[in-house]
């Protein structure tokens, strides 16, 4: 369903993604691992449509549609969801208001009736219970003063409410203690379904003990350099990222020289 | 990451929707100001001698005064001889006696502006007085209000029908020589609204005035006087628009409020005068003096303003807290975009014992707009137990706007408690991206953030105005959930 070919992207003229290829089938969970600076977050943001990144080359087809031609909010309404590594605080806007506006924007797009306040509250309260969030978080400003774990739960809550077709989780494990990690992972696992694809971006294989991927890819210097099954994550855990970089060093140097 | 984002810019570039001109014949005096012009204004309005003398006294004071230079605004000097001081839509014979006699073109204008004059007025339950250029053209609901002994009419009518009230209260809150623009207004004011609520009467509906500057080169100098007698209560709303013109137009109004013992006045403004184009060409100079006098014990005056228009705004709705246990409030949202400048705030002067005041100011600066909050809280030596709370927040949109805060606090009684809080924040590209990734448009996202920022002020507005204010800021209703 998602087909990324030869994707090149840069920020402020600096190339980050350099010919990335990735195919994600419907209902599959793909993990993308890689050292810091390899382009993991850039990939997430480019797919979501952040305009501070420039796509230099390549294509992204999503169910046959040119994803890169769609405005950011259209991608979201069509079912692309990004769980942020650093969820953004919006002071003065209540979480309830924000969530309702987002859910209704997506429902409108799908031709479903918008939720009124009562229906919405019923739905959101049920979902909050499932991710272990107290009701008071509905009435606080979006992410303002939330702890790291609370912010990540809020992301999973939004994902549950928006029911995306493609969910990208950008280092959802960062900054979480083991209990919070487990709750968040449970929330994500609940949302696994044959209609929903996921891209799980992580630096550590720890998260993949809880969210078990169908495929694992290693990203280095803006390209997927290794792909494999679940065992690849364990290999990385044991050997670190150094050997990947070493294996890459020769061809990369040649590429730079040409 | 990258400097100002495209979505913010697009949101800020929208056009002024009230900028049309109505084709009407006008009865106007030639440009310029002199004793002769003042005499002719007074004569056209058939005023008594005392009022003419009052105007002339103001004019003579004005001649000795200079415009204030302390505000954080800049504009070329105004040529006061290049302004038309009186312009009225021409009537066939006499003044219209009912709405049916009002020029249909004028009614259509108000319709376009969304002013509920006819049936819409009845539905909305709002009594409207509409001031077009310099004269008041229609006051609805007069009869129903009359049954309660309430006077709600144009200032000119009040001079004819209730001269004793006008004479007793005019200039007692804002004296003729109060400041340069108030003195000018006192000399040349052509119309405005007048409200008197008798003892113990709670006004059964919102009273409302719409002001519109239509004619070219015309200044609008309206004068509003509201008196709430002992134990009376009233809520009054005003809205303002003007056509788009390349020249700057002057609007120098004076509003006086008098609250006697136990009385309560709530005064709300949605000001959307033409702000000029995006390069700062044209627009209204809105130099206004608004002051309320809590003359009696336990009286209450509350100002709420949403200021989105005008090239330059210079106004400081204030409350004199004379009566013991009286309460003054000021809630303000001021938005400046493009090259708009606003220098606004409030003065709370505590004179009675156990007086309380609240100032909540929300300034939003976008484009190259400049937004200044200027506040004065004064506790005089007799004001035992005075309390003030001031909160002053600034929101910046984009990289080229400015926000300033100049609070002044003078306390001369040891029992006073005065609090001041201030914050500054910016709408960031990351906030917009986050909201857009959840399916909202950039415009909705900005509106949502602005609306959240203004929440505390909007909740003070009467319902129908709150809706209008939200629309004005291009926002959807915040807080409909939870």
Coordinates of C-alpha atoms in Angstrom, one line a residue, chain A:
Chain A
X1 CA 0.0 0.0 0.0
X2 CA 2.9 2.4 0.8
X3 CA 5.6 2.4 -1.9
X4 CA 8.6 4.7 -1.3
X5 CA 11.1 4.8 -4.2
X6 CA 14.5 6.5 -4.4
X7 CA 13.4 9.2 -1.9
X8 CA 15.8 12.1 -1.5
X9 CA 15.0 14.9 1.0
X10 CA 17.0 17.8 2.4
X11 CA 16.7 20.5 5.0
X12 CA 18.3 23.9 4.5
X13 CA 20.1 22.5 1.5
X14 CA 21.6 19.6 3.5
X15 CA 20.8 16.2 2.1
X16 CA 19.3 13.8 4.8
X17 CA 17.5 11.1 2.8
X18 CA 19.6 9.8 -0.1
X19 CA 17.7 7.3 -2.2
X20 CA 15.4 5.5 0.3
X21 CA 13.3 2.6 -0.8
X22 CA 10.6 1.0 1.3
X23 CA 7.5 -1.0 0.7
X24 CA 4.9 -1.4 3.4
X25 CA 2.0 -3.8 2.7
X26 CA -1.5 -3.4 4.2
X27 CA -1.7 -4.7 7.8
X28 CA 2.1 -5.0 8.1
X29 CA 4.2 -3.6 11.0
X30 CA 7.6 -2.4 9.9
X31 CA 10.3 -1.3 12.3
X32 CA 12.9 1.2 11.2
X33 CA 16.1 1.3 13.3
X34 CA 19.2 3.2 12.9
X35 CA 21.8 5.4 14.7
X36 CA 21.2 9.0 15.5
X37 CA 21.3 11.2 12.4
X38 CA 20.6 8.4 10.0
X39 CA 17.3 10.2 8.8
X40 CA 14.7 8.2 10.8
X41 CA 12.7 11.3 12.0
X42 CA 13.2 13.0 8.7
X43 CA 11.5 10.1 7.0
X44 CA 8.5 10.4 9.4
X45 CA 8.2 14.1 8.9
X46 CA 8.5 14.0 5.1
X47 CA 5.8 11.3 4.9
X48 CA 3.6 13.5 7.2
X49 CA 4.2 16.6 5.0
X50 CA 6.3 19.0 7.1
X51 CA 7.2 21.9 4.8
X52 CA 10.6 22.6 6.3
X53 CA 11.9 19.5 4.4
X54 CA 12.4 19.6 0.7
X55 CA 11.8 16.5 -1.4
X56 CA 14.6 16.6 -4.0
X57 CA 13.8 13.3 -5.9
X58 CA 11.9 10.1 -5.7
X59 CA 8.2 9.2 -5.2
X60 CA 5.8 8.0 -2.6
X61 CA 2.7 6.2 -3.7
X62 CA 0.0 5.5 -1.1
X63 CA -2.7 3.1 -2.4
X64 CA -1.9 4.4 -5.9
X65 CA -2.1 8.1 -4.9
X66 CA 0.9 10.5 -5.0
X67 CA 1.3 11.1 -1.3
X68 CA 3.9 13.9 -1.8
X69 CA 1.3 16.0 -3.8
X70 CA -1.2 16.0 -0.9
X71 CA -1.3 18.9 1.6
X72 CA -0.4 17.9 5.2
X73 CA -4.0 18.1 6.5
X74 CA -5.3 16.0 3.5
X75 CA -2.8 13.3 4.3
X76 CA -4.0 13.3 7.9
X77 CA -7.7 13.1 6.9
X78 CA -7.0 10.3 4.5
X79 CA -5.6 8.3 7.4
X80 CA -1.9 9.0 7.8
X81 CA -1.1 9.5 11.5
X82 CA 2.3 10.5 13.0
X83 CA 2.9 9.9 16.7
X84 CA 5.4 12.7 17.4
X85 CA 8.7 12.1 19.1
X86 CA 8.2 15.4 20.8
X87 CA 4.5 16.1 21.1
X88 CA 3.9 19.9 20.8
X89 CA 2.3 22.0 23.6
X90 CA -0.6 24.2 22.7
X91 CA -1.4 26.5 25.6
X92 CA -5.0 27.8 26.0
X93 CA -6.5 25.1 23.8
X94 CA -8.1 22.3 25.8
X95 CA -7.2 18.7 24.9
X96 CA -10.9 17.9 24.5
X97 CA -11.5 20.7 22.0
X98 CA -8.4 19.8 20.0
X99 CA -9.2 16.1 19.9
X100 CA -12.8 16.7 18.9
X101 CA -11.8 19.1 16.1
X102 CA -9.3 16.5 14.8
X103 CA -11.7 13.6 15.0
X104 CA -14.4 15.5 13.3
X105 CA -12.1 16.8 10.5
X106 CA -11.3 13.1 9.8
X107 CA -14.9 12.0 10.0
X108 CA -16.1 14.7 7.7
X109 CA -13.5 13.6 5.2
X110 CA -14.8 10.0 5.4
X111 CA -18.3 11.1 4.9
X112 CA -19.3 10.1 8.5
X113 CA -21.4 12.3 10.7
X114 CA -19.5 14.5 13.1
X115 CA -19.6 13.7 16.7
X116 CA -21.6 16.0 19.0
X117 CA -20.2 16.8 22.4
X118 CA -22.0 13.9 24.1
X119 CA -21.0 11.2 21.7
X120 CA -17.5 12.4 21.6
X121 CA -17.1 12.5 25.3
X122 CA -18.4 8.9 25.6
X123 CA -16.0 7.7 23.0
X124 CA -12.9 9.6 24.2
X125 CA -13.5 8.6 27.8
X126 CA -13.6 4.9 26.8
X127 CA -10.3 5.3 24.8
X128 CA -8.6 7.2 27.7
X129 CA -9.4 4.4 30.0
X130 CA -7.7 2.0 27.6
X131 CA -4.5 4.0 27.5
X132 CA -4.5 4.7 31.2
X133 CA -5.2 8.5 31.1
X134 CA -7.2 10.2 33.8
X135 CA -10.2 12.3 32.7
X136 CA -8.6 15.6 33.9
X137 CA -6.3 15.4 30.9
X138 CA -9.3 16.3 28.7
X139 CA -9.6 19.7 30.3
X140 CA -6.0 20.6 30.4
X141 CA -4.3 22.5 27.5
X142 CA -2.9 20.2 24.8
X143 CA 0.3 18.6 26.2
X144 CA 1.0 21.6 28.4
X145 CA 2.7 20.5 31.5
X146 CA 2.3 16.8 30.6
X147 CA 5.1 14.5 31.6
X148 CA 7.0 12.6 28.9
X149 CA 4.9 9.5 29.5
X150 CA 1.6 11.5 29.6
X151 CA 2.5 13.1 26.2
X152 CA 3.1 9.7 24.6
X153 CA -0.1 8.3 26.0
X154 CA -1.9 11.3 24.5
X155 CA -0.4 10.5 21.2
X156 CA -1.6 6.9 21.4
X157 CA -5.0 8.2 22.5
X158 CA -5.2 10.4 19.3
X159 CA -4.1 7.5 17.2
X160 CA -6.9 5.4 18.7
X161 CA -9.5 8.1 18.1
X162 CA -8.4 8.9 14.5
X163 CA -8.2 5.2 13.4
X164 CA -5.5 5.8 10.8
X165 CA -4.7 3.5 7.8
X166 CA -1.1 4.2 8.2
X167 CA 0.5 5.0 11.6
X168 CA 4.0 6.2 11.9
X169 CA 5.4 6.1 15.5
X170 CA 8.5 8.3 15.8
X171 CA 10.6 7.1 18.8
X172 CA 7.5 6.5 20.8
X173 CA 9.7 4.8 23.4
X174 CA 12.0 7.7 24.0
X175 CA 11.9 9.1 27.5
X176 CA 9.6 6.3 28.8
X177 CA 10.2 4.2 31.9
X178 CA 9.4 0.5 31.6
X179 CA 5.9 0.7 32.9
X180 CA 4.9 3.6 30.7
X181 CA 6.5 1.8 27.7
X182 CA 4.4 -1.3 28.4
X183 CA 1.2 0.7 28.6
X184 CA 1.9 2.6 25.4
X185 CA 2.9 -0.6 23.6
X186 CA -0.3 -2.3 24.8
X187 CA -2.2 0.7 23.4
X188 CA -0.4 0.3 20.0
X189 CA -0.9 -3.4 19.9
X190 CA -4.6 -3.0 20.5
X191 CA -4.7 -1.0 17.3
X192 CA -3.0 -3.6 15.1
X193 CA -5.4 -4.8 12.5
X194 CA -5.3 -6.3 9.0
X195 CA -6.4 -2.9 7.6
X196 CA -3.8 -0.8 9.4
X197 CA -0.1 -0.5 8.5
X198 CA 2.4 0.8 11.0
X199 CA 6.0 2.1 10.7
X200 CA 7.7 2.0 14.1
X201 CA 10.8 4.1 14.3
X202 CA 13.1 3.4 17.2
X203 CA 16.7 3.6 18.2
X204 CA 16.5 0.6 20.6
X205 CA 15.3 -2.8 20.0
X206 CA 13.6 -2.7 23.5
X207 CA 10.4 -1.4 22.1
X208 CA 10.2 -4.3 19.7
X209 CA 10.0 -6.7 22.6
X210 CA 6.5 -5.2 23.1
X211 CA 5.5 -4.2 19.6
X212 CA 6.6 -7.2 17.5
X213 CA 7.3 -6.1 13.9
X214 CA 6.8 -8.2 10.8
X215 CA 9.9 -6.6 9.1
X216 CA 12.9 -4.8 10.4
X217 CA 14.9 -2.3 8.4
X218 CA 18.2 -0.5 9.2
X219 CA 18.5 3.0 8.1
X220 CA 22.0 4.5 7.7
X221 CA 23.0 7.8 6.0
X222 CA 19.6 8.3 4.5
X223 CA 19.1 4.8 3.0
X224 CA 17.8 1.4 4.0
X225 CA 20.9 -0.7 4.2
X226 CA 19.6 -3.9 5.6
X227 CA 16.2 -5.5 5.8
X228 CA 15.2 -8.6 7.6
X229 CA 12.8 -10.2 10.1
X230 CA 12.5 -9.8 13.8
X231 CA 16.0 -11.4 14.3
X232 CA 17.7 -8.4 12.7
X233 CA 16.7 -6.3 15.7
X234 CA 18.4 -8.7 18.0
X235 CA 21.5 -8.7 15.9
X236 CA 21.7 -4.9 16.1
X237 CA 21.1 -5.1 19.9
X238 CA 24.2 -7.4 20.2
X239 CA 26.5 -5.8 17.7
X240 CA 25.5 -2.2 17.8
X241 CA 25.3 0.1 14.7
X242 CA 29.0 0.2 14.1
X243 CA 29.2 -2.8 11.8
X244 CA 26.5 -1.4 9.6
X245 CA 28.3 1.9 9.2
X246 CA 31.6 0.0 8.5
X247 CA 29.9 -2.2 5.9
X248 CA 28.5 1.0 4.4
X249 CA 31.7 3.0 4.5
X250 CA 33.2 1.8 1.3
X251 CA 30.3 2.2 -1.1
X252 CA 29.3 5.5 0.5
X253 CA 32.8 6.9 0.1
X254 CA 32.7 5.9 -3.6
X255 CA 29.3 7.5 -4.0
X256 CA 30.5 10.7 -2.5
X257 CA 33.6 10.8 -4.8
X258 CA 31.7 10.2 -8.0

